[in-house]
Amino acid sequence: LLVFLGYGVVGAAFGYTLPFLATAIIAVALVLLLLKGVPCPPSTHISEYVPMIAKYSYPLFISSLRSGSLNQILYFILPFYVSTSVMGNFSAATNFSVLIMLFIIPLGTATFPLLSKLNKGDKVLEFVFQSIIKYESMIVFPVAAAVFALSDTMVEILYGATYPVAPLFIKMLMINFFFIGLGDIVVRSLLNSQKDTKVVFQMTVITLLFSAPMGFLLIPRLGVFGFQVTQLLGPKLGLIYGLIWINKNYNIKVDLGSTSKIAVSTLIGYLLCTVTTSIITLNPWIELLLGGGILATSYLLSILLTGALTRKNIGDIQIIVSKYEKTKKLTTPIFTLIKKISRE
C-alpha cells in the first residue's frame, strides 16, 4: 500500500518491517493473556532448564550466525563484479523462490515436532524420515519443474522484455530444490529433534570451509552465476556428511528408489511441457496454463503408474482430507478414480 501511495523503496522497507513488529507485539500480548492465572514454577525449577537449553541451542546459534554471515558477505561483494542491470535480473529471479517456499515452510514447520515425538531407537523413525522426504519431493519436484520449464513465459508475463537474463537465474534457483529428494531439509530437522545439534554445527563448518573459497573464487569470474553455483554446491558437502552420520548412528537411509520414481515422473512431465510450449507459441497466458496443465496431468499419471504414489499412500491422504466435511464429497470421486489407476 505504501508503495502504491508513492513512497517507493522507503515504503517497501516500512511495509516489510512494520508487520513483523506488529506481529511480535500481538504475539507477546497473546502469550501473556494465555498465561494469565497460571502459577509460576519456583525459580530453582526454572534454573534447571537453562543449562539444557544453552547446551541445545548454542551450536544452532553459531551455525546460523556463521552461515548467515557468509551469505551476506558473498551477496555484498557481488555488485562489485556485475552490472546494476544483472543485479536487477537476479533480484527479480529470486522472487520466484516464493512459489516453492509456500510449500516447503508449512511442511518444514510440521516436520520438527513430529520427529521430536520419536526416539533414535524407534523402528518407525526411519519410516517417518523417508515418508517426509517422499511427500516433500512429491509436492516440490513438480512445482520446481514447472517454474523451470515455464520461467521464460512467467518473466514475460510479470516483467516483460526488460529482464532477459532472469529466466536463466530462475532455472539455477530451481535446481537447488531437487536436492530435497536427498533430505536437504529433513536432515537438520531430524538431528535437531534428537538433540544432536552439534552435528548440525559440524555440517555448517564443512559447508563454510567449502563455500567460502568457492564463492571468493567464482564470483569475480562468473558473477551471479558463480554466486548461484556456490549456493548450489557449497552446502551439499555438509549434507553428505549429515547423511553419513545419520546412517552410522541412527541406521537410517534415504529411500533412493522412491526419490528416483518421483524424479522420473517429474522429468516426463517436464519434457512433455517443454515440447508442447515450444510447438505452440500463442498468448503467454495460454502457454502458461497449457504447459502447467500438461505437466501436472502427466506427472500425476506417472507417479501412479510407476508406483511412486501407492494405493496405501492415497488412502492415507484420503483419510486426512475426509476429516473436512466440505471437501469430502468433492474429493471422494477423485480419490476413487486415482485408486483405480494406482498400483499396490
Short mmCIF file of C-alpha atoms in Angstrom, two decimals:
data_model
loop_
_atom_site.label_atom_id
_atom_site.label_comp_id
_atom_site.label_asym_id
_atom_site.label_seq_id
_atom_site.Cartn_x
_atom_site.Cartn_y
_atom_site.Cartn_z
CA LEU A 1 0.00 0.00 0.00
CA LEU A 2 2.83 2.41 0.87
CA VAL A 3 4.50 1.72 -2.48
CA PHE A 4 1.26 2.44 -4.37
CA LEU A 5 0.85 5.66 -2.35
CA GLY A 6 4.15 6.86 -3.83
CA TYR A 7 6.65 6.19 -1.04
CA GLY A 8 8.81 3.97 -3.27
CA VAL A 9 11.62 1.93 -1.73
CA VAL A 10 11.19 3.58 1.67
CA GLY A 11 7.55 2.49 1.63
CA ALA A 12 8.59 -1.04 0.72
CA ALA A 13 11.10 -1.12 3.60
CA PHE A 14 8.48 0.05 6.12
CA GLY A 15 5.89 -2.29 4.61
CA TYR A 16 8.27 -5.20 5.09
CA THR A 17 9.36 -4.29 8.65
CA LEU A 18 6.25 -2.96 10.40
CA PRO A 19 4.17 -6.17 10.04
CA PHE A 20 6.92 -8.13 11.84
CA LEU A 21 6.86 -5.59 14.67
CA ALA A 22 3.05 -5.65 14.86
CA THR A 23 3.02 -9.47 14.85
CA ALA A 24 5.59 -9.59 17.66
CA ILE A 25 3.56 -7.20 19.84
CA ILE A 26 0.34 -9.17 19.26
CA ALA A 27 2.16 -12.47 19.94
CA VAL A 28 3.55 -11.24 23.27
CA ALA A 29 0.11 -9.95 24.25
CA LEU A 30 -1.47 -13.32 23.42
CA VAL A 31 1.16 -15.23 25.39
CA LEU A 32 0.63 -13.03 28.45
CA LEU A 33 -3.13 -13.44 28.10
CA LEU A 34 -2.92 -17.23 27.81
CA LEU A 35 -0.55 -17.49 30.78
CA LYS A 36 -2.66 -15.23 32.98
CA GLY A 37 -3.51 -17.07 36.18
CA VAL A 38 -1.06 -19.92 35.53
CA PRO A 39 1.09 -20.41 38.66
CA CYS A 40 4.77 -19.64 38.17
CA PRO A 41 7.12 -22.54 38.98
CA PRO A 42 9.85 -22.00 41.61
CA SER A 43 12.96 -20.18 40.36
CA THR A 44 15.08 -23.21 41.26
CA HIS A 45 12.97 -25.34 38.94
CA ILE A 46 13.41 -22.86 36.07
CA SER A 47 17.18 -22.69 36.56
CA GLU A 48 17.43 -26.41 35.85
CA TYR A 49 16.35 -25.82 32.27
CA VAL A 50 18.83 -23.03 31.48
CA PRO A 51 21.92 -25.30 31.03
CA MET A 52 19.87 -27.75 28.97
CA ILE A 53 18.55 -25.01 26.68
CA ALA A 54 22.00 -23.45 26.32
CA LYS A 55 23.63 -26.79 25.51
CA TYR A 56 20.98 -27.49 22.87
CA SER A 57 20.82 -24.06 21.27
CA TYR A 58 24.36 -22.66 21.16
CA PRO A 59 25.52 -24.89 18.25
CA LEU A 60 22.43 -23.81 16.30
CA PHE A 61 23.06 -20.16 17.12
CA ILE A 62 26.69 -20.30 15.98
CA SER A 63 25.68 -22.25 12.85
CA SER A 64 23.08 -19.63 11.90
CA LEU A 65 25.49 -16.81 12.65
CA ARG A 66 28.31 -18.22 10.54
CA SER A 67 26.27 -19.40 7.57
CA GLY A 68 24.21 -16.20 7.55
CA SER A 69 27.35 -14.06 7.69
CA LEU A 70 28.95 -15.86 4.74
CA ASN A 71 25.85 -15.44 2.56
CA GLN A 72 25.69 -11.74 3.39
CA ILE A 73 29.39 -11.24 2.63
CA LEU A 74 29.10 -13.01 -0.73
CA TYR A 75 25.96 -11.07 -1.57
CA PHE A 76 27.74 -7.86 -0.53
CA ILE A 77 30.72 -8.36 -2.88
CA LEU A 78 28.53 -9.50 -5.80
CA PRO A 79 27.64 -5.96 -7.05
CA PHE A 80 31.35 -5.15 -7.40
CA TYR A 81 31.60 -7.67 -10.26
CA VAL A 82 28.22 -7.38 -12.04
CA SER A 83 26.25 -4.53 -13.54
CA THR A 84 23.16 -2.95 -11.98
CA SER A 85 21.06 -4.48 -14.76
CA VAL A 86 22.25 -8.01 -13.98
CA MET A 87 21.63 -7.47 -10.25
CA GLY A 88 18.10 -6.38 -11.13
CA ASN A 89 17.58 -9.56 -13.14
CA PHE A 90 18.89 -11.65 -10.24
CA SER A 91 16.65 -9.85 -7.74
CA ALA A 92 13.63 -10.49 -9.98
CA ALA A 93 14.59 -14.16 -10.29
CA THR A 94 14.81 -14.69 -6.52
CA ASN A 95 11.15 -13.70 -6.19
CA PHE A 96 10.17 -16.96 -7.90
CA SER A 97 11.58 -18.95 -4.98
CA VAL A 98 8.49 -17.86 -3.05
CA LEU A 99 6.42 -20.25 -5.19
CA ILE A 100 8.39 -23.18 -3.73
CA MET A 101 8.70 -21.80 -0.19
CA LEU A 102 4.89 -21.67 0.05
CA PHE A 103 5.03 -25.47 0.13
CA ILE A 104 8.34 -26.01 1.96
CA ILE A 105 7.71 -23.78 5.01
CA PRO A 106 4.44 -25.46 6.16
CA LEU A 107 5.94 -28.92 5.64
CA GLY A 108 9.15 -27.96 7.45
CA THR A 109 7.20 -26.43 10.33
CA ALA A 110 5.27 -29.67 10.88
CA THR A 111 8.34 -31.91 10.48
CA PHE A 112 10.28 -30.94 13.63
CA PRO A 113 7.55 -31.55 16.26
CA LEU A 114 6.63 -34.83 14.52
CA LEU A 115 10.21 -36.15 14.65
CA SER A 116 10.63 -34.87 18.22
CA LYS A 117 8.00 -37.35 19.39
CA LEU A 118 10.19 -40.25 18.26
CA ASN A 119 13.47 -41.59 19.66
CA LYS A 120 16.62 -42.84 17.96
CA GLY A 121 15.84 -46.47 18.72
CA ASP A 122 12.28 -46.37 17.37
CA LYS A 123 11.85 -48.54 14.30
CA VAL A 124 9.23 -46.13 12.98
CA LEU A 125 11.73 -43.23 12.89
CA GLU A 126 13.25 -44.35 9.57
CA PHE A 127 9.80 -44.81 8.05
CA VAL A 128 8.73 -41.32 9.14
CA PHE A 129 12.02 -39.80 7.89
CA GLN A 130 11.64 -41.46 4.48
CA SER A 131 7.95 -40.58 4.28
CA ILE A 132 8.65 -36.89 4.93
CA ILE A 133 11.24 -36.83 2.13
CA LYS A 134 8.85 -38.68 -0.17
CA TYR A 135 5.88 -36.35 0.34
CA GLU A 136 8.02 -33.22 0.24
CA SER A 137 9.60 -34.38 -3.02
CA MET A 138 6.23 -35.34 -4.43
CA ILE A 139 4.98 -31.78 -3.91
CA VAL A 140 8.13 -29.72 -4.55
CA PHE A 141 9.55 -31.57 -7.58
CA PRO A 142 6.67 -30.83 -10.00
CA VAL A 143 6.37 -27.21 -8.83
CA ALA A 144 10.12 -26.63 -9.31
CA ALA A 145 9.98 -28.37 -12.71
CA ALA A 146 7.03 -26.20 -13.78
CA VAL A 147 8.82 -22.98 -12.79
CA PHE A 148 12.00 -24.25 -14.53
CA ALA A 149 10.14 -25.09 -17.76
CA LEU A 150 7.92 -22.01 -17.84
CA SER A 151 10.37 -19.43 -16.45
CA ASP A 152 10.61 -17.54 -19.77
CA THR A 153 6.83 -17.28 -20.01
CA MET A 154 6.47 -16.22 -16.37
CA VAL A 155 9.08 -13.49 -16.69
CA GLU A 156 7.43 -12.25 -19.90
CA ILE A 157 4.04 -12.04 -18.16
CA LEU A 158 5.26 -10.40 -14.95
CA TYR A 159 8.17 -8.23 -16.09
CA GLY A 160 8.07 -8.01 -19.89
CA ALA A 161 11.20 -7.93 -22.06
CA THR A 162 13.25 -5.80 -19.63
CA TYR A 163 14.60 -8.84 -17.70
CA PRO A 164 16.23 -11.06 -20.38
CA VAL A 165 18.67 -12.86 -18.04
CA ALA A 166 16.18 -13.57 -15.24
CA PRO A 167 14.94 -16.93 -16.68
CA LEU A 168 18.48 -18.36 -16.55
CA PHE A 169 18.86 -17.33 -12.90
CA ILE A 170 15.43 -18.82 -12.11
CA LYS A 171 16.48 -22.16 -13.61
CA MET A 172 19.59 -22.21 -11.42
CA LEU A 173 17.50 -21.47 -8.33
CA MET A 174 15.05 -24.28 -9.13
CA ILE A 175 17.84 -26.90 -9.44
CA ASN A 176 18.62 -26.45 -5.75
CA PHE A 177 15.13 -27.58 -4.71
CA PHE A 178 15.57 -31.02 -6.28
CA PHE A 179 18.06 -31.91 -3.52
CA ILE A 180 15.04 -32.15 -1.21
CA GLY A 181 14.80 -35.71 -2.54
CA LEU A 182 18.07 -36.46 -0.70
CA GLY A 183 16.80 -34.99 2.56
CA ASP A 184 18.22 -31.48 2.12
CA ILE A 185 15.70 -30.02 4.58
CA VAL A 186 14.72 -33.00 6.73
CA VAL A 187 18.27 -33.96 7.82
CA ARG A 188 18.69 -30.90 10.04
CA SER A 189 15.17 -31.29 11.46
CA LEU A 190 15.93 -34.92 12.33
CA LEU A 191 19.22 -34.06 14.05
CA ASN A 192 17.65 -31.16 15.96
CA SER A 193 14.72 -33.32 17.05
CA GLN A 194 17.13 -35.89 18.53
CA LYS A 195 19.19 -33.17 20.30
CA ASP A 196 22.25 -33.80 18.10
CA THR A 197 22.69 -30.10 17.34
CA LYS A 198 26.49 -30.44 17.42
CA VAL A 199 26.27 -32.45 14.21
CA VAL A 200 24.33 -29.57 12.62
CA PHE A 201 27.17 -27.29 13.69
CA GLN A 202 29.71 -29.66 12.11
CA MET A 203 27.69 -29.67 8.87
CA THR A 204 27.78 -25.87 8.88
CA VAL A 205 31.56 -25.77 9.39
CA ILE A 206 32.08 -28.19 6.48
CA THR A 207 29.79 -26.07 4.32
CA LEU A 208 31.69 -22.89 5.20
CA LEU A 209 35.09 -24.45 4.52
CA PHE A 210 33.87 -25.44 1.08
CA SER A 211 31.64 -22.45 0.23
CA ALA A 212 33.87 -19.56 1.29
CA PRO A 213 36.82 -20.24 -1.06
CA MET A 214 34.43 -21.29 -3.83
CA GLY A 215 32.49 -18.03 -3.57
CA PHE A 216 35.54 -15.78 -3.49
CA LEU A 217 36.96 -17.70 -6.46
CA LEU A 218 33.86 -17.92 -8.67
CA ILE A 219 32.05 -14.61 -8.07
CA PRO A 220 34.82 -12.37 -9.55
CA ARG A 221 34.97 -14.66 -12.61
CA LEU A 222 31.33 -15.68 -13.17
CA GLY A 223 29.34 -13.01 -11.34
CA VAL A 224 25.80 -14.03 -10.39
CA PHE A 225 26.29 -17.47 -11.95
CA GLY A 226 29.30 -18.02 -9.65
CA PHE A 227 27.24 -16.91 -6.65
CA GLN A 228 24.47 -19.37 -7.58
CA VAL A 229 26.91 -22.25 -8.13
CA THR A 230 28.34 -21.57 -4.66
CA GLN A 231 24.87 -21.61 -3.10
CA LEU A 232 24.02 -24.78 -5.02
CA LEU A 233 27.13 -26.88 -4.39
CA GLY A 234 28.55 -25.37 -1.17
CA PRO A 235 26.03 -26.82 1.32
CA LYS A 236 25.95 -30.26 -0.31
CA LEU A 237 29.20 -31.45 1.28
CA GLY A 238 27.67 -30.73 4.69
CA LEU A 239 24.52 -32.58 3.62
CA ILE A 240 26.54 -35.64 2.60
CA TYR A 241 28.30 -35.59 5.98
CA GLY A 242 24.93 -35.38 7.76
CA LEU A 243 23.51 -38.31 5.78
CA ILE A 244 26.57 -40.46 6.51
CA TRP A 245 26.41 -39.59 10.24
CA ILE A 246 22.69 -40.41 10.42
CA ASN A 247 23.23 -43.72 8.63
CA LYS A 248 26.07 -44.64 11.00
CA ASN A 249 24.42 -43.56 14.26
CA TYR A 250 20.68 -43.96 13.57
CA ASN A 251 20.89 -46.70 10.94
CA ILE A 252 18.63 -44.59 8.69
CA LYS A 253 18.99 -44.20 4.93
CA VAL A 254 17.28 -42.13 2.25
CA ASP A 255 14.89 -44.19 0.13
CA LEU A 256 16.57 -43.54 -3.23
CA GLY A 257 14.13 -45.85 -5.02
CA SER A 258 11.16 -43.68 -4.07
CA THR A 259 13.04 -40.46 -4.91
CA SER A 260 14.06 -41.89 -8.30
CA LYS A 261 10.45 -42.74 -9.23
CA ILE A 262 9.31 -39.23 -8.34
CA ALA A 263 12.24 -37.73 -10.29
CA VAL A 264 11.45 -39.82 -13.39
CA SER A 265 7.77 -38.83 -13.20
CA THR A 266 8.79 -35.17 -12.89
CA LEU A 267 11.15 -35.48 -15.87
CA ILE A 268 8.37 -36.95 -18.04
CA GLY A 269 6.07 -34.06 -17.14
CA TYR A 270 8.82 -31.52 -17.76
CA LEU A 271 9.67 -32.93 -21.21
CA LEU A 272 6.02 -33.00 -22.32
CA CYS A 273 5.53 -29.44 -21.06
CA THR A 274 8.67 -28.18 -22.82
CA VAL A 275 7.82 -29.88 -26.13
CA THR A 276 4.25 -28.53 -26.04
CA THR A 277 5.23 -24.92 -25.29
CA SER A 278 7.96 -24.99 -27.96
CA ILE A 279 5.47 -26.14 -30.62
CA ILE A 280 2.52 -23.99 -29.58
CA THR A 281 3.55 -20.33 -29.38
CA LEU A 282 0.39 -18.40 -28.55
CA ASN A 283 -0.50 -15.87 -25.88
CA PRO A 284 1.86 -16.19 -22.86
CA TRP A 285 -1.06 -16.82 -20.51
CA ILE A 286 -2.32 -19.67 -22.71
CA GLU A 287 1.20 -21.13 -22.86
CA LEU A 288 1.47 -20.92 -19.06
CA LEU A 289 -1.89 -22.61 -18.39
CA LEU A 290 -1.45 -25.21 -21.14
CA GLY A 291 2.13 -26.10 -20.17
CA GLY A 292 1.33 -26.21 -16.46
CA GLY A 293 -1.77 -28.34 -17.06
CA ILE A 294 0.12 -30.85 -19.22
CA LEU A 295 2.95 -31.12 -16.69
CA ALA A 296 0.56 -31.61 -13.77
CA THR A 297 -1.56 -34.23 -15.59
CA SER A 298 1.37 -36.25 -16.93
CA TYR A 299 3.14 -36.08 -13.56
CA LEU A 300 0.08 -37.37 -11.70
CA LEU A 301 -0.33 -40.27 -14.13
CA SER A 302 3.38 -41.07 -13.94
CA ILE A 303 3.59 -41.25 -10.13
CA LEU A 304 0.56 -43.55 -10.15
CA LEU A 305 1.86 -45.86 -12.89
CA THR A 306 5.44 -46.03 -11.56
CA GLY A 307 4.23 -46.75 -8.03
CA ALA A 308 5.79 -43.61 -6.56
CA LEU A 309 2.34 -42.91 -5.10
CA THR A 310 0.84 -46.23 -3.97
CA ARG A 311 -2.74 -47.14 -3.19
CA LYS A 312 -1.91 -47.09 0.52
CA ASN A 313 -0.45 -43.55 0.24
CA ILE A 314 -3.65 -42.40 -1.47
CA GLY A 315 -5.72 -43.98 1.29
CA ASP A 316 -3.70 -42.14 3.95
CA ILE A 317 -4.18 -38.81 2.15
CA GLN A 318 -7.91 -39.52 1.73
CA ILE A 319 -8.28 -40.14 5.48
CA ILE A 320 -6.73 -36.74 6.21
CA VAL A 321 -8.85 -34.91 3.62
CA SER A 322 -12.03 -36.72 4.72
CA LYS A 323 -11.83 -35.06 8.13
CA TYR A 324 -13.13 -31.89 6.45
CA GLU A 325 -16.78 -32.45 5.55
CA LYS A 326 -16.82 -29.62 2.97
CA THR A 327 -14.12 -31.29 0.87
CA LYS A 328 -15.11 -34.93 1.50
CA LYS A 329 -17.97 -35.06 -1.05
CA LEU A 330 -15.89 -33.29 -3.67
CA THR A 331 -12.74 -35.37 -3.27
CA THR A 332 -14.21 -38.87 -2.80
CA PRO A 333 -14.91 -39.46 -6.54
CA ILE A 334 -11.42 -38.13 -7.39
CA PHE A 335 -9.72 -40.49 -4.92
CA THR A 336 -11.82 -43.42 -6.22
CA LEU A 337 -10.62 -42.76 -9.77
CA ILE A 338 -6.99 -42.32 -8.69
CA LYS A 339 -7.06 -45.58 -6.72
CA LYS A 340 -8.18 -47.46 -9.83
CA ILE A 341 -5.15 -46.16 -11.77
CA SER A 342 -2.65 -46.59 -8.92
CA ARG A 343 -0.61 -49.70 -8.08
CA GLU A 344 -0.39 -51.65 -4.84
#
